[in-house]
XYZ file of C-alpha atoms in Angstrom:
301
model
C 6.388 -17.773 -19.859
C 3.902 -16.709 -16.741
C 5.938 -15.448 -13.856
C 5.394 -17.782 -11.366
C 3.550 -16.294 -8.161
C 5.035 -14.687 -5.453
C 5.671 -16.214 -2.405
C 4.961 -13.361 0.004
C 3.073 -10.079 -0.523
C 4.161 -6.906 1.862
C 1.787 -4.351 2.461
C 2.740 -1.259 4.293
C 4.239 2.158 4.000
C 8.084 2.558 3.665
C 9.856 6.038 4.029
C 12.844 7.484 3.429
C 15.267 7.177 6.298
C 17.723 10.762 7.573
C 20.220 8.994 10.080
C 23.426 10.532 11.147
C 26.494 8.568 9.312
C 28.277 8.397 13.087
C 25.761 7.411 15.039
C 26.066 10.879 17.230
C 22.839 12.653 17.946
C 20.685 13.979 15.650
C 20.801 17.743 16.932
C 24.773 17.887 16.436
C 24.680 16.530 12.740
C 25.441 18.455 10.118
C 25.104 16.156 6.969
C 22.473 13.118 7.111
C 22.801 9.325 5.418
C 19.945 8.766 2.977
C 18.338 5.075 3.030
C 14.782 3.861 3.112
C 12.800 2.027 5.664
C 9.033 0.234 6.537
C 8.062 -2.454 8.524
C 7.178 -4.631 5.995
C 9.509 -3.740 3.072
C 12.346 -4.807 6.233
C 10.316 -8.252 5.556
C 10.439 -7.823 2.072
C 13.955 -7.140 1.646
C 14.919 -9.998 4.058
C 12.847 -12.779 2.578
C 14.031 -11.491 -0.919
C 17.764 -11.900 0.629
C 16.995 -15.700 1.644
C 15.974 -16.392 -1.918
C 11.850 -15.930 -1.775
C 9.709 -14.167 -4.588
C 8.683 -11.296 -2.781
C 6.529 -8.258 -3.764
C 6.039 -5.167 -2.058
C 2.534 -3.219 -2.185
C 1.929 0.392 -1.267
C 2.136 4.060 -2.379
C 4.955 6.224 -2.250
C 4.618 9.588 -3.598
C 6.072 10.899 -7.245
C 9.127 12.384 -6.080
C 12.942 11.624 -5.598
C 12.091 10.176 -2.583
C 9.390 7.726 -3.829
C 12.030 7.073 -6.539
C 14.717 6.293 -4.162
C 12.564 3.795 -2.239
C 11.724 1.935 -5.626
C 15.182 2.104 -6.345
C 16.144 0.195 -3.187
C 13.693 -2.417 -2.959
C 14.112 -2.915 -6.557
C 17.854 -3.254 -6.140
C 17.385 -6.298 -3.125
C 15.363 -8.217 -5.255
C 11.774 -6.977 -4.164
C 8.863 -6.657 -7.060
C 7.390 -2.994 -6.734
C 5.848 -3.285 -10.042
C 2.488 -2.528 -8.189
C 3.452 0.074 -6.061
C 1.435 3.751 -7.221
C 2.536 6.707 -7.103
C 0.765 9.672 -6.087
C 1.523 12.507 -8.038
C -0.137 14.690 -5.125
C 0.755 12.791 -1.877
C 4.711 13.288 -0.993
C 6.601 10.318 0.385
C 6.687 9.821 4.248
C 9.825 10.582 6.023
C 11.536 9.583 9.288
C 14.838 10.818 11.243
C 16.999 8.647 13.376
C 18.304 9.871 16.659
C 20.942 7.758 18.530
C 21.262 7.795 21.910
C 23.062 5.424 24.359
C 19.869 3.645 25.596
C 18.049 3.540 22.168
C 17.416 5.225 18.598
C 14.528 7.388 19.044
C 13.026 7.994 15.816
C 11.112 11.616 14.345
C 8.011 10.526 11.662
C 7.022 13.115 9.146
C 3.865 10.764 7.209
C 0.922 12.383 8.081
C -1.210 12.733 4.682
C 1.775 11.108 3.024
C 0.760 8.718 -0.440
C 0.786 5.591 2.062
C -1.881 6.764 4.154
C -4.261 7.156 0.985
C -4.061 3.318 0.890
C -7.674 1.494 1.024
C -9.646 -1.706 0.063
C -9.041 -0.655 -3.813
C -5.770 -2.311 -3.571
C -7.321 -5.159 -1.831
C -8.130 -6.236 -6.067
C -4.980 -6.787 -7.170
C -4.274 -9.709 -8.688
C -0.831 -10.409 -7.321
C -2.306 -10.689 -3.390
C -4.327 -13.590 -4.614
C -1.426 -15.879 -6.196
C 0.840 -15.287 -3.242
C 1.355 -18.125 -0.811
C 1.374 -15.797 1.931
C 0.426 -11.944 2.868
C 2.251 -9.959 5.511
C 0.984 -6.956 7.135
C 1.777 -5.130 10.327
C -0.357 -2.950 12.937
C 1.409 0.229 12.037
C -1.295 0.248 9.108
C -4.065 1.126 10.415
C -2.745 3.542 12.253
C -1.872 5.678 9.486
C -5.765 6.669 8.151
C -9.145 5.536 8.089
C -8.874 4.341 4.816
C -5.651 2.158 5.744
C -7.667 0.527 8.118
C -10.590 -0.371 6.211
C -8.009 -1.630 3.817
C -6.547 -4.044 6.952
C -10.351 -5.166 8.258
C -10.730 -5.953 4.182
C -7.993 -8.170 3.752
C -7.217 -9.993 7.188
C -10.745 -9.562 9.051
C -13.090 -10.320 5.585
C -10.114 -11.724 3.454
C -10.805 -9.804 0.274
C -7.651 -12.158 -0.881
C -9.068 -16.032 0.117
C -6.490 -18.029 -0.929
C -2.712 -16.976 1.051
C -2.116 -16.549 4.638
C -2.371 -13.986 6.240
C 0.674 -13.168 8.770
C 0.299 -9.406 10.999
C 3.278 -8.071 13.384
C 0.940 -6.446 15.894
C 3.833 -3.257 15.790
C 1.842 -1.420 18.176
C 2.974 2.157 17.518
C 1.751 4.056 20.619
C 2.840 7.468 18.623
C 1.160 7.270 16.032
C -2.230 6.081 17.842
C -1.930 8.945 19.653
C -5.416 10.617 18.828
C -7.106 7.882 19.211
C -5.137 5.794 22.019
C -7.856 4.200 23.509
C -8.744 1.704 19.682
C -5.493 0.448 19.437
C -6.023 -2.411 22.381
C -9.311 -3.304 20.095
C -8.350 -2.964 17.028
C -5.088 -4.529 17.239
C -6.803 -7.611 18.677
C -9.356 -8.117 15.953
C -7.218 -8.119 13.627
C -4.419 -10.629 15.548
C -7.357 -13.055 16.071
C -8.457 -12.482 12.766
C -5.109 -13.863 10.910
C -2.901 -17.282 10.751
C 0.540 -16.025 12.164
C 0.674 -13.627 14.556
C 4.284 -12.187 15.885
C 3.679 -9.777 18.888
C 6.305 -8.653 21.399
C 5.728 -9.751 25.502
C 6.260 -5.663 26.313
C 3.209 -4.660 23.908
C 0.864 -7.589 24.557
C 1.331 -6.360 28.290
C 0.719 -2.319 27.571
C -2.283 -3.381 24.920
C -4.434 -6.077 26.835
C -2.511 -6.577 29.979
C -1.604 -10.019 28.939
C 1.885 -10.565 29.940
C 3.126 -14.376 30.193
C 3.595 -15.910 26.703
C 0.894 -18.379 27.743
C -1.758 -15.700 28.446
C -1.067 -14.009 25.374
C -1.564 -17.399 23.399
C -5.090 -17.730 24.513
C -5.942 -14.529 24.073
C -5.014 -14.378 19.895
C -6.551 -17.824 19.562
C -8.248 -18.901 17.799
C -4.526 -17.357 15.389
C -3.145 -20.628 14.078
C 0.408 -19.791 15.062
C 1.468 -16.996 17.670
C 4.474 -16.345 17.857
C 5.358 -14.282 21.250
C 9.181 -12.695 21.242
C 10.450 -11.304 24.412
C 13.774 -9.430 23.678
C 16.778 -10.443 24.625
C 15.541 -13.755 26.506
C 14.224 -15.301 23.465
C 10.557 -16.447 21.516
C 8.181 -18.846 22.157
C 5.778 -20.203 19.301
C 2.496 -21.677 19.820
C 1.689 -23.620 16.648
C -2.191 -25.053 15.215
C -1.581 -28.366 17.215
C -0.831 -26.906 20.687
C 2.689 -27.612 20.662
C 5.144 -25.066 22.301
C 8.725 -23.940 21.577
C 10.808 -21.822 22.849
C 14.233 -20.893 21.852
C 16.397 -18.957 23.656
C 17.858 -15.323 22.140
C 21.874 -15.583 21.389
C 24.330 -13.519 22.580
C 24.145 -10.240 20.184
C 26.303 -7.493 19.542
C 23.739 -4.152 19.899
C 23.960 -1.135 17.408
C 20.719 -0.024 16.812
C 17.204 -2.273 17.863
C 15.179 -0.722 14.708
C 13.995 -3.426 12.402
C 15.229 -6.154 14.336
C 11.796 -7.595 15.528
C 11.286 -7.614 11.199
C 14.042 -9.147 10.564
C 13.147 -11.636 13.095
C 9.380 -12.585 11.265
C 11.557 -13.056 8.038
C 13.512 -15.613 9.569
C 11.026 -17.057 11.027
C 8.426 -17.530 7.674
C 11.171 -18.073 5.721
C 12.284 -21.170 7.679
C 8.723 -22.497 9.250
C 6.206 -21.312 6.961
C 7.997 -21.079 3.491
C 10.013 -23.793 3.816
C 8.042 -25.930 6.113
C 10.857 -26.585 8.649
C 8.823 -25.943 11.634
C 8.571 -24.287 14.532
C 12.195 -24.834 16.160
C 14.156 -23.336 12.639
C 11.416 -20.938 12.315
C 12.865 -19.501 15.469
C 16.200 -20.194 15.322
C 16.168 -18.269 11.768
C 14.392 -15.836 13.605
C 17.217 -15.319 15.891
C 19.751 -14.928 13.641
C 18.464 -12.489 11.109
C 17.288 -10.181 14.125
C 21.285 -10.685 15.726
C 22.611 -9.465 12.325
C 19.753 -6.537 12.502
C 20.942 -5.769 15.834
C 24.617 -5.370 14.825
C 23.771 -2.628 11.955
C 22.901 0.820 11.880
C 20.334 -0.382 8.786
C 16.891 -1.003 9.179
C 17.688 -4.404 6.763
C 21.030 -6.279 7.654
C 23.278 -6.712 4.808
């Protein structure tokens, strides 16, 4: 029997993650724990844990770290069969540096295998068969070819049938060599998507829009706009102009890395894939985000 199409295909870079096992600062460490992490694959792992059929599409180095990425995601139930292994470029790496105020991250991803992603990936059949494609604003910052891929998938709709989910995920460090482009590029991609996730703080930084309703108006014609406001809660604006706010529950915070990805997975699972509506989508998003906040890992168990 033919394999059923995926519910979701997530596209983006995943890296090897090296982090202190005791949550103490990086400079004091003699040993580090190895795991994997990336915004889009974090979403894929959480969706797979919720029972959805998910694939992750990207490129990794043909090296031990690339094998670790594929093994870890596959073990979590994510289909990695279409991922390309590059014999010339390495798998990206990042380090976590815990501190009392927040965990800082240090990325070593320039010229990684994933930076060579380009529009050719958009021709893969699995993209057309999925119900939903999930992408983020990290990818267009990686290279010109990655930016072209995002333009082809989101703006030109090379895969015309799936809904497009886009998490703005503004990472200033990735745009430092062309910081003036970030606001323009991310705004164009967000407006062309069907479902957009954006933090109130990053919208204010990028576009000067500090209120949820202002952000909604700015990002139209996106059909659904979800504005996250940290510990206060999140607001969803749907295509029928309904506004739904759900407060964030009190959460134990061990580390914030991955919480936004978990939230996106929860919302997409409930509101989009299961058709339960914005209220349940926000509730499930908050529950998954709380689970991510309570663990040092990028993806909650």
